[in-house]
Coordinates of N, CA and C in Angstrom, one line a residue:
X1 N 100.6 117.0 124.8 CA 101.9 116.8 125.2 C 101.9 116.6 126.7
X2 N 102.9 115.7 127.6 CA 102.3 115.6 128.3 C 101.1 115.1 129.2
X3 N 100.7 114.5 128.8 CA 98.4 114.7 128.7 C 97.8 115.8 128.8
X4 N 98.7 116.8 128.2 CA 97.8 117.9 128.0 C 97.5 118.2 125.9
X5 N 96.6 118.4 126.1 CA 96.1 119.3 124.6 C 96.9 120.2 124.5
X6 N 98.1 120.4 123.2 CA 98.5 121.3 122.8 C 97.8 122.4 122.0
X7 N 96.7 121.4 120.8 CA 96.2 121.8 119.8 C 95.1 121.3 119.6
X8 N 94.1 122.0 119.0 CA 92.9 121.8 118.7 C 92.4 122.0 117.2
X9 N 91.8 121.4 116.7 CA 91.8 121.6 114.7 C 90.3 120.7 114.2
X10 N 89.9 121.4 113.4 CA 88.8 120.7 112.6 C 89.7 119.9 111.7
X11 N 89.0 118.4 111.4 CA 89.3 117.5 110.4 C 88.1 117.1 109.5
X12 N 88.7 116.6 108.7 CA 87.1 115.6 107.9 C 87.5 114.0 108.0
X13 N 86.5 113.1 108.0 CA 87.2 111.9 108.1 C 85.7 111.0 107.1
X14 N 86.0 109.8 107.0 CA 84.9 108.7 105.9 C 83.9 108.9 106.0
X15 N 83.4 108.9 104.8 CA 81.9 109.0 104.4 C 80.5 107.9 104.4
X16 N 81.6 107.0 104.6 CA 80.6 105.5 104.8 C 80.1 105.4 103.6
X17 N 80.3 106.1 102.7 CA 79.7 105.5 101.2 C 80.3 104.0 101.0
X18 N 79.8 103.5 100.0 CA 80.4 102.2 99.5 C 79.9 102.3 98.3
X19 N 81.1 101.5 97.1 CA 81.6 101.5 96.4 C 81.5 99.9 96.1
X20 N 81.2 99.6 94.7 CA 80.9 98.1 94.2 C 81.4 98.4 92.7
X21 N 82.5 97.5 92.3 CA 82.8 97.0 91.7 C 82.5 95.6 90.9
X22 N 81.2 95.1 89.7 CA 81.2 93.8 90.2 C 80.6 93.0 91.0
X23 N 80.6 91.9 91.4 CA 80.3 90.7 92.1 C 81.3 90.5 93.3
X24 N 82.8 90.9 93.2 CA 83.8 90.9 94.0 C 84.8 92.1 95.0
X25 N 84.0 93.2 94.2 CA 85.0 94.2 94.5 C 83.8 95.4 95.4
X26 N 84.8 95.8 96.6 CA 83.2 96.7 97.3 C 84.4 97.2 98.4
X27 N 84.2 98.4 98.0 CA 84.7 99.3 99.2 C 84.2 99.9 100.1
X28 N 84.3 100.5 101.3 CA 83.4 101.0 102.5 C 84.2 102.6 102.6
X29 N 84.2 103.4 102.5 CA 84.9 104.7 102.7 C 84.8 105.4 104.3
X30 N 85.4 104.0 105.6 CA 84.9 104.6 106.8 C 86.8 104.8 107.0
X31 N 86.4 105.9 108.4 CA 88.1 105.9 109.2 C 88.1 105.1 110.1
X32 N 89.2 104.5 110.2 CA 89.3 103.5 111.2 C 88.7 104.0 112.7
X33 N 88.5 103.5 113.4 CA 88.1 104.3 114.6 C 89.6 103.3 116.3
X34 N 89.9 103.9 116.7 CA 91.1 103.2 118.2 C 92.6 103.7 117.9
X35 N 93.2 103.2 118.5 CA 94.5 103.3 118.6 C 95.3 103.0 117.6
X36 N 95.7 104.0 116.8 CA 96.8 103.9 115.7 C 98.1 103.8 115.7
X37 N 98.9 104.4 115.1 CA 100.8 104.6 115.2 C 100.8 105.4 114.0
X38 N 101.9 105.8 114.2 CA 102.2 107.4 112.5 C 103.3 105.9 112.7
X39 N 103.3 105.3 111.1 CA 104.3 104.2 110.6 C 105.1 104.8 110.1
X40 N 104.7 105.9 109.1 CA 105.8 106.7 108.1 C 105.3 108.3 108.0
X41 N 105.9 108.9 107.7 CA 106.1 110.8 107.8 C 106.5 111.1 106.3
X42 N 106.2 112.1 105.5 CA 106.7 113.0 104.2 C 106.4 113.9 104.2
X43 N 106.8 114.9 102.8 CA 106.6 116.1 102.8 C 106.6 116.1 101.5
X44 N 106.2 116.9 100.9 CA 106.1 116.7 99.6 C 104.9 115.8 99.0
X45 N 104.0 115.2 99.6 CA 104.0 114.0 99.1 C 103.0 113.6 97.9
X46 N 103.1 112.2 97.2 CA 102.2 112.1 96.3 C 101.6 111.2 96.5
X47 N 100.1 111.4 96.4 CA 99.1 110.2 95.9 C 99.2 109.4 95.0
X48 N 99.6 108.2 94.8 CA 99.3 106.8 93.9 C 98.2 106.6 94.4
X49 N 97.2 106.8 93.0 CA 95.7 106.3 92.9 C 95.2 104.7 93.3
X50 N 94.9 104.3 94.5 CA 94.5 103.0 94.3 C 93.2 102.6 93.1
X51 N 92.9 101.0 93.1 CA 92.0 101.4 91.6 C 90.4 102.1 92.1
X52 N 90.0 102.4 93.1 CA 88.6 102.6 93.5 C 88.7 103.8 93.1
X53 N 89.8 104.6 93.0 CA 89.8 106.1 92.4 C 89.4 106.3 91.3
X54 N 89.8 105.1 90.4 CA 89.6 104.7 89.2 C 88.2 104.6 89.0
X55 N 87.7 103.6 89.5 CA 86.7 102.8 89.1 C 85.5 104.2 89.7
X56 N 85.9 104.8 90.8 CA 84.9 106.0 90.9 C 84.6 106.8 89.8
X57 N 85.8 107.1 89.1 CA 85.5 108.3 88.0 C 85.1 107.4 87.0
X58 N 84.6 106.3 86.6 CA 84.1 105.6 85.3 C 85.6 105.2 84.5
X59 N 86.3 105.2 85.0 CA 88.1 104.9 84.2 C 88.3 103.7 84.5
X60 N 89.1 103.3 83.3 CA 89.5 102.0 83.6 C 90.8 101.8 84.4
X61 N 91.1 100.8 85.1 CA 92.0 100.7 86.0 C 93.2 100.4 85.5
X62 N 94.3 101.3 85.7 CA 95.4 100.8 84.9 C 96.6 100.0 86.0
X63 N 97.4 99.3 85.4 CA 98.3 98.5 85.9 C 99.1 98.9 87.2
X64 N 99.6 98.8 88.3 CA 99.9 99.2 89.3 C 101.7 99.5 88.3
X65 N 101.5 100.9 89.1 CA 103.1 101.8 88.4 C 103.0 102.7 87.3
X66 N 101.2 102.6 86.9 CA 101.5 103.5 85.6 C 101.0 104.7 86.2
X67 N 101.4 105.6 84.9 CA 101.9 107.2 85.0 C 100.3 107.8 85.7
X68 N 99.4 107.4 85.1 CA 98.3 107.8 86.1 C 97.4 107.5 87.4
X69 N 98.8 106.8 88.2 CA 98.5 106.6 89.2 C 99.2 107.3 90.3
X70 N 99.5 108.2 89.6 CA 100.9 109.2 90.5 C 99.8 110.8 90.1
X71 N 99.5 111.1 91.3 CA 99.0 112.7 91.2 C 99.9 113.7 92.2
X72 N 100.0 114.7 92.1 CA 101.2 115.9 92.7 C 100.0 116.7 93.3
X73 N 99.9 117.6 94.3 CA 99.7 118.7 95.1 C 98.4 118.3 95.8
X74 N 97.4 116.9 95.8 CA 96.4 116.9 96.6 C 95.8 116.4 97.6
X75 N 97.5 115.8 98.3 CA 97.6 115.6 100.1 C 97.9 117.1 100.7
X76 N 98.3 117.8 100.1 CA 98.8 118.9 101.0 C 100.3 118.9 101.4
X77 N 101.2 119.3 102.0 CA 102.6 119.8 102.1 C 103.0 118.4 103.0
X78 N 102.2 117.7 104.1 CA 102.4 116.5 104.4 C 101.6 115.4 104.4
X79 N 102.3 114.6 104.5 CA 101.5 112.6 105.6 C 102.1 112.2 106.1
X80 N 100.8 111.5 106.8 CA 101.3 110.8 108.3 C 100.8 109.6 107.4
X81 N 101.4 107.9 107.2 CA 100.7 106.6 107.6 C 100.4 106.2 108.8
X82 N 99.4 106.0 108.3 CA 98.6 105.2 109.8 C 98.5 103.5 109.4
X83 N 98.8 103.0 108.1 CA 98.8 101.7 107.5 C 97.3 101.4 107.3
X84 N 97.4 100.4 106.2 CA 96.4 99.5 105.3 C 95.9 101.2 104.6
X85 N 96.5 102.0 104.4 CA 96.4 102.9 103.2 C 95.5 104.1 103.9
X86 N 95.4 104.0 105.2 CA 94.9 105.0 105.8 C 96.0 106.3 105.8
X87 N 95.7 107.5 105.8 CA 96.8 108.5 106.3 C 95.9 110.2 106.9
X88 N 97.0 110.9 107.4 CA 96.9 112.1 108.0 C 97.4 112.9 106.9
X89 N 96.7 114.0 106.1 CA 96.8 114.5 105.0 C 96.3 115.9 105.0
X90 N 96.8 116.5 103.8 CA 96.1 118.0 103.6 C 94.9 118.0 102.6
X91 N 94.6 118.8 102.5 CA 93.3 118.8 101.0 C 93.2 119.8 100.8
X92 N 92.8 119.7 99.0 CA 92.4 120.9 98.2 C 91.1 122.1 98.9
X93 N 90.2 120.8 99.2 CA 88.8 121.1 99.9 C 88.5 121.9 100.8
X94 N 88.7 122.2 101.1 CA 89.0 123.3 103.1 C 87.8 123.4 102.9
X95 N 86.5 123.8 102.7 CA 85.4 124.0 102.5 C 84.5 123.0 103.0
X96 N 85.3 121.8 103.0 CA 84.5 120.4 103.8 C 85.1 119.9 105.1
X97 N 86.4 120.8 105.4 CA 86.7 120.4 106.2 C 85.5 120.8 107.6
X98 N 85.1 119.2 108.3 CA 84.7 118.8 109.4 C 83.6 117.9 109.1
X99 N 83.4 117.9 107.8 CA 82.4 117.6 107.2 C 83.2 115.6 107.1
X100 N 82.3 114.5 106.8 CA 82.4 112.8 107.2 C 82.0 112.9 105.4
X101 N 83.6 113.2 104.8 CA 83.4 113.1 102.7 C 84.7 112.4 102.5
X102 N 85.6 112.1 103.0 CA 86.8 111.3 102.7 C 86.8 109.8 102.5
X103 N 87.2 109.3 101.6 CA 87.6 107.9 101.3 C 87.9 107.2 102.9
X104 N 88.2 107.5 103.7 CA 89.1 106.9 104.7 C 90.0 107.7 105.7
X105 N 90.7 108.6 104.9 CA 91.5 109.2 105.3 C 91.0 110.4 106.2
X106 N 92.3 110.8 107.0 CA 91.9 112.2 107.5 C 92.5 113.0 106.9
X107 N 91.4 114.4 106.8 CA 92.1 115.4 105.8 C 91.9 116.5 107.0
X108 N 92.8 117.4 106.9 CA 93.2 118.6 107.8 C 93.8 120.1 106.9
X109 N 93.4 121.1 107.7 CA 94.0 122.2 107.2 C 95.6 122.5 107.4
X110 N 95.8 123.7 106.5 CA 97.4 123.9 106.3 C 98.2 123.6 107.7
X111 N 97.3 124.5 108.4 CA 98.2 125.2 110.0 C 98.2 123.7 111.0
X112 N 97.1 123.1 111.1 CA 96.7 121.8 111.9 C 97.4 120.7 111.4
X113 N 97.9 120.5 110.4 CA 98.3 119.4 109.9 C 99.8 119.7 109.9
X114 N 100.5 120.6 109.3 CA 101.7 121.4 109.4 C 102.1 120.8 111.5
X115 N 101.7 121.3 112.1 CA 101.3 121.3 113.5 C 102.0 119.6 114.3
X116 N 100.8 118.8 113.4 CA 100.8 117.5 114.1 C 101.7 116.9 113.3
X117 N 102.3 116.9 112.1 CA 103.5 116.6 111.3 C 104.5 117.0 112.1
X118 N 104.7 118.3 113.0 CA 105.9 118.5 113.3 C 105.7 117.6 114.5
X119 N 104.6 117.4 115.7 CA 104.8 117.1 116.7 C 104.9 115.8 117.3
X120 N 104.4 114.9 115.9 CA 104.2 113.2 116.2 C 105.6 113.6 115.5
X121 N 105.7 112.0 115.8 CA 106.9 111.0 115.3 C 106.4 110.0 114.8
X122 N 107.6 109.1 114.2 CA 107.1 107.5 113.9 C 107.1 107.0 115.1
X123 N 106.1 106.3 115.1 CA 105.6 105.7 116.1 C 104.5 106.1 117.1
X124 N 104.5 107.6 117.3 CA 103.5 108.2 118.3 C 102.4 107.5 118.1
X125 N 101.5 107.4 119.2 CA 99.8 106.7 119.2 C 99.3 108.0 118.4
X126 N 98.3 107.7 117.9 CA 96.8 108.6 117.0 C 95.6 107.8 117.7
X127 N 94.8 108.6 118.5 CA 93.6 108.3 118.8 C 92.4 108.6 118.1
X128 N 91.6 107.7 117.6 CA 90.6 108.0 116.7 C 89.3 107.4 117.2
X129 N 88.2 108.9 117.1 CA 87.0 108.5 118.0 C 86.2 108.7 117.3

């Protein structure tokens, strides 16, 4: 705040695995790395499974809107959008946190995430190194 550091926190961020679907379909599980924006804020919130979630567990991919693509309690109490499906999130995991095992996303603990939820806004810059 200010240019000063308010807060300090371990995260976890992408694993660089990749993911192949096919002849057509191939995911890369990195975090974006530069200058972001918090686009949208919640609480509560829920994961809609994109289909790589799917296709990771050996399941077949079901229609965009169906019922198993909506899961409850394993972002954590908030998110931040950072857009193209990236976000600032909680996790079940705490055990990996600092650890490079995430899809993309950044995952953070209760207190740290709680923290930067209150202190960004929409719109605030996220710097990612």
């Amino acid at each position: 705040k200010n240019g000063r550091t308010i807060r300090e926190g371990i995260c976890s961020t992408g694993s660089y695995t990749i993911l192949t679907a096919g002849e057509n379909q191939k995911w890369v599980f990195e975090t974006p790395r530069g200058e972001l924006r918090v686009l949208g804020k919640e609480k509560s919130p829920v994961w809609v499974k994109p289909d790589w979630a799917f296709i990771e567990e050996g399941l077949p991919v079901p229609p965009p809107g169906h019922h198993s693509r909506y899961e409850r309690g394993v972002l954590g109490d908030y998110k931040l959008m950072l857009g193209r499906g990236y976000l600032i999130h909680g996790t079940l995991y705490k055990r990996f946190l600092g650890m490079a095992v995430t899809h993309g996303c950044i995952r953070m603990g209760d207190d740290d995430l709680e923290a930067v939820y209150k202190n960004l806004q929409i719109g605030s810059k996220v710097f990612i190194y």
